[in-house]
Amino acid sequence: MLTCSLNFAHKSLFNNLHPYGKVLSMEKDINWHFLETNSALTYLDTSSQDGLSLVRAQERLAHYGINELIERRGRFPLQILWEHASAPMVLILLASAVIAGFLGEYRNTILILITFTIYVLIGFAQEYRAEKTVAALKKTSTLNVRVLRDAESKEVPARELVPGDIVQLETGNLIPADLRLLESVNLRIQEAILTGESEPIEKHTAALSGDNLPLRDRRNMAFMGTIVTQGRGLAMVIATGMQTELGKIADLIQQVQQEQTPLKRRLNRLGKNLAGSALGISALLFIFSILQNDDLHYALLAAVNVAVAIVPASLPVVITITLAFGAQRMFEREALIRKLPAADTLGSVTVICSDKTGTLTENKMTVAVLDVGDHALNLTEEMERGGSIRATRGLGSPAQSSLSLAAIGGALCNDAQLLDIGDDRYHTIGDPTEGALVVAAAKMGYWKSSLDLSFPRAAELPFDSERKRMTTVHHLGQYDPDALAGLEIGDRRYIAFSTGSIDGLLDVASHIWMNGNAQALDADSRSRIEAVNARLIKKGMRVRGVAFRLLDTIPEIIQTDLEQNLTFVGLFGMIDPPRKEVKDAIVACLAAGIRPVMITSDHPMTAIEIARQLGIAENGRALRGSEIESLSFDELKNVIDDVDIFARVMPEHKMKIVQALQAKGHIVAMTGDSVNDAPALRRADVGVAMGITGADVSKEAADMVLLDDSFATIVAAIKEARTISDNIRRFVNFSVAGNIGKVLVMLFALFAGKSTSLFIVQLLWLNFITDGLLGLGIGVEGPERGVMKHKPSSVNENIFGRHVIWLGVLIGILALGLGWWYYAPNRSEWQTMIFTSLAFMQVFHALALHSTKDILSNPLLTGMALLVVVLQMMVMYIPALANFFNILPLKWYDLFVAISLGLVVFAVIRKEKRV
């Protein structure tokens, strides 16, 4: 047996991925699920009784390679570091540092290099983390597998499995490779890690037919990483390592190239524009200085000063901290941001592709309708009216007898367990459909634990896919007569209950329970039952019927004699209901110009019904996975904007959906929880994994993890993301406007002899206290009013607006005017006045950018503004600092003049916001 615990299923998929592994060819074109078991055994030259010989197994291991996944080597850390060090804005800083060093300005060189280092390291740290998308596939666990070798059962390491090995399977086993089943005894395997569906799949050994069968329909196969939840079996290994379905996904994850985020594209454009401006203006200033007969030292220093003034050195730091603060706010709303840029990208999302089960719905199968021959009960409406449906026990005969009989039968012919967690909430253990039946019975006052004591199980006939029903036999010696009121039990000792598909029960039923009596099942009754069944199915419900039979003795041949002459009682209509909070979230999405799209592996009718209830799609059209398979990429792209529901979709189809939407210019958020979802999550602009039900691999590939698995959390995160985007845009506008003002001030030197208006150390200080400290405060501004009432911003939209230029010119003109006013009469503090006025203008500029009318609504920004004022005062009035920064202490009235210019900037910006 496998020695791996069931708990490892989602935490470790298989042995180490290794970078130097070797994969040789396998018979990849064989459709193993189409082959009979004997043909499959013959093809791989093996035997279900003897297995492979040790010699043959070693030969195949040498040929096929070790059964483990291979990791392709990604970009080296130095390569990522070089990409950031060679960015245009960074190169401008580096060139400035080199020129300053060449001129002997060593202090300036050190200061610029410190800025350069911070800029590069922060960018490197962000991207290096993003390279770790297959980290979860590297988690290890030592698996041992029981196989047949030389006709003996042996335990061998799973990494030594080869095609043709015969593997024994038991409950709790983690499937170690892709297998073709040879024997199956009540075998059920949970394949959520591949398909995303949590309900275990019943397995068999018969050959299948049909084109393009999805993994979930290959019921004679077992796949690496899935879990045996029930029964036992014998299987033949048909693929190992990278040739398994899991290996193909691992390979696909590593092939998928992520597109640049909208934020990175905008910042790259900004960087190139600013770098080009810095080079152009510095070159013109240098040429002008030479033409003015200035010496080379002065001309180069002036050019360096302008370059430093233009480059927003604090930009990466402030943006990173803004994203981090935003990510923290999202975490408080149950959204964990794994990759910081996603905190901004979410704000540009135009389409959310969401799984249905667990994200739009509760992931809890619930009985919505109980229909018996003489009464139909809508359990959902009863719960909404009174919070409980125990009152239905007071309906009286005959309706009560029918409802009670159906509820009791559904709970007894059932292997699920029920726990009451209070407040009319229940937790079930076992099959979700069976769990829904025991919950419905409990809500009507019939607890399974009590029923099991009153009606002890005497025999059972398990469910199978051919009969499509299950039957249990119970003693009648200890039962409560009120529970089976209306039944003429007499001396009978047993009662058998059967549950299953409606057609499966009608095939063996001779009577129907009507008006508290068993009546012959005639054509009219049968037609009514079939009509109710069809109606419930059309509403997207899963339907299960219940029937009973009174017995004197248990038949000797239970397989053939038990399920005869049953009395049909009623139908249960079950559905996974929508989450209560999701409908409002959908409304908020639509108001924000975001299109919600449902993706599910469920039946189209179920998908359409849930979508209708949530208001996702008006046309009720669903595109099936098989249709996606048959469409070319261009054909899919042409219809993608007209389809809001995708049903019977396998995880591999998600990649096509993402690519088609992106080809139409959409920014796509995609949810997923299985390993098979990981490539699509990585390809999407924002991959969203499920924190509760999601596999580790999907979480590693995702940008964001929903801690509560709810669609509403995505919408709440988008609101925070739009606020983050607004704050980043607000900071960039603030920084660029200030830098334009500084560049204009630097140009003043052309008209001031050989003096320089601002030194490099002063420019770096201004960048630190304004772009740095004030930028941090700007980064935590609250949301603008109506932030979710407008369409997402375009990815091609410029990150700063037109008003930035005139605002920068205003700051520059005010500082220049003040400097000239003090310079003209030869007042020595003219440089200090420019330096100080720029600081105060940016302080008031930042305060004017509040998203609300209350300028004190952002405590961090207010605190940073006060800190900047204190630091500026210290620089001016502490002699050592004043000497370091080459400035003079100002008299109180000079200081008042500098502050007054800040007030002018504040008044102009607030006036513009009002307009």
XYZ file of C-alpha atoms in Angstrom, residues 21 23 38 208 230 332 614 667 743 805:
10
model
C 15.985 14.524 -15.281
C 12.348 11.691 -20.166
C -6.634 -7.801 -21.590
C -15.138 3.248 -22.872
C -13.422 4.303 -0.966
C -8.378 42.170 6.035
C -27.432 35.751 -9.828
C -7.859 42.386 -18.637
C 13.980 71.155 -13.716
C 2.511 69.844 -16.795
